[in-house]
């Protein structure tokens, strides 16, 4: 830290992204990426003429991509905002809707970035404790008088609320914005996108990083009333109007328009998740029922840290946190069938010595 850093940030704990190793080849099950490449239509859209056009700025209004997204969800382009990953849109939600004493609320075990944004903007944040079984109880989120962030499915648990449960949260917070972060929704949860026309206090965020295999392109979007979306656009045009580059705009549009490929990939991930879950159960793991592209699992009597390190030694990277309630749990991304075979083989090797 230099002596020039604003004192407000001297204790800021930045978000710690999952490891992106360069030293050796791992089976990488730690950052919830897709094991499948982007749609062939994405690859066709990024041609050399488009690369040559990188001398030009991208369309700051991202109208083609917003139109493609709006078409898919039965909304108008004015109800869609796009950003550099859904992190960008979540950042704008914290920027736009949580200051001046409003504050934020989110589950105590959830996406780590919520806390970071809260600290970055010096917000009053309230954590909603997950219940004993790791679920978010909708009624714990009623009438909080704060901007609420709920990841659905939640991360890292993979557990999802139903659309009707979330409708309850939105109904009981009509005076506040409710942001439903649907980064993983395509792997088995119900989206709140159909509620956007009904509630002027709902924002849904989604990403191209998981179910559309574009984590490296950084594209995400928010859906909401045209007034809420105008607020997010105000944040975007007041920070970086060109936040989504030309190639990513094209990639996102091609991916959104290729529904067939999307269906195929997400079905493959869901099938592999269920197979992985039963293989883990058969080896004495407790595995939460997941609606995401990862599973959250622990094995009684095997400390999470040991398991994490033993897997790493055998070339398999998973994700783990030190916080007390989840210290023994591993979040394991669903990869290809071969990736998951490698995970199971590594576990068998570890457990035979246990
Ligand atoms: N929300 C949740 C719950 C996530 O886990 C992530 C990424 N890991 C994001 C949002 C952000 O994803 P991206 O910026 O790649 O869209």
PDB file of C-alpha atoms and ligand atoms in Angstrom, residues 15 32 84-87 90 111 114 151 155 181 183-184 207 209-210 218-220, ligand 1:
ATOM      1  CA  UNK A  15     -12.419 -10.182  -3.381  1.00  0.00           C
ATOM      2  CA  UNK A  32     -17.367 -22.656 -11.949  1.00  0.00           C
ATOM      3  CA  UNK A  84     -18.403  -6.530 -18.187  1.00  0.00           C
ATOM      4  CA  UNK A  85     -19.570  -9.643 -16.355  1.00  0.00           C
ATOM      5  CA  UNK A  86     -22.492  -9.607 -13.952  1.00  0.00           C
ATOM      6  CA  UNK A  87     -20.019  -8.319 -11.341  1.00  0.00           C
ATOM      7  CA  UNK A  90     -23.887  -5.934  -9.181  1.00  0.00           C
ATOM      8  CA  UNK A 111     -21.208 -14.596  -3.012  1.00  0.00           C
ATOM      9  CA  UNK A 114     -21.412  -8.447  -1.876  1.00  0.00           C
ATOM     10  CA  UNK A 151     -27.967 -15.231  -5.141  1.00  0.00           C
ATOM     11  CA  UNK A 155     -23.205 -19.798  -3.889  1.00  0.00           C
ATOM     12  CA  UNK A 181     -28.334 -12.719  -8.715  1.00  0.00           C
ATOM     13  CA  UNK A 183     -25.448 -16.392 -12.168  1.00  0.00           C
ATOM     14  CA  UNK A 184     -26.245 -20.127 -11.899  1.00  0.00           C
ATOM     15  CA  UNK A 207     -24.104 -13.911 -16.727  1.00  0.00           C
ATOM     16  CA  UNK A 209     -19.785 -16.821 -17.844  1.00  0.00           C
ATOM     17  CA  UNK A 210     -21.300 -20.157 -16.848  1.00  0.00           C
ATOM     18  CA  UNK A 218     -16.749 -10.905 -19.447  1.00  0.00           C
ATOM     19  CA  UNK A 219     -20.394 -10.327 -20.328  1.00  0.00           C
ATOM     20  CA  UNK A 220     -23.298 -10.101 -17.923  1.00  0.00           C
TER      21      UNK A 220
HETATM   22  N1  LIG B   1     -22.747 -13.991  -8.865  1.00  0.00           N
HETATM   23  C1  LIG B   1     -22.298 -15.135  -8.359  1.00  0.00           C
HETATM   24  C2  LIG B   1     -23.117 -15.824  -7.328  1.00  0.00           C
HETATM   25  C3  LIG B   1     -21.064 -15.665  -8.787  1.00  0.00           C
HETATM   26  O1  LIG B   1     -20.599 -16.785  -8.257  1.00  0.00           O
HETATM   27  C4  LIG B   1     -20.329 -14.967  -9.781  1.00  0.00           C
HETATM   28  C5  LIG B   1     -18.997 -15.438 -10.311  1.00  0.00           C
HETATM   29  N2  LIG B   1     -18.331 -16.363  -9.843  1.00  0.00           N
HETATM   30  C6  LIG B   1     -20.854 -13.785 -10.278  1.00  0.00           C
HETATM   31  C7  LIG B   1     -22.061 -13.328  -9.812  1.00  0.00           C
HETATM   32  C8  LIG B   1     -20.116 -12.946 -11.284  1.00  0.00           C
HETATM   33  O2  LIG B   1     -19.864 -13.569 -12.462  1.00  0.00           O
HETATM   34  P1  LIG B   1     -19.444 -12.791 -13.766  1.00  0.00           P
HETATM   35  O3  LIG B   1     -18.892 -11.451 -13.352  1.00  0.00           O
HETATM   36  O4  LIG B   1     -18.449 -13.662 -14.413  1.00  0.00           O
HETATM   37  O5  LIG B   1     -20.700 -12.613 -14.562  1.00  0.00           O
END
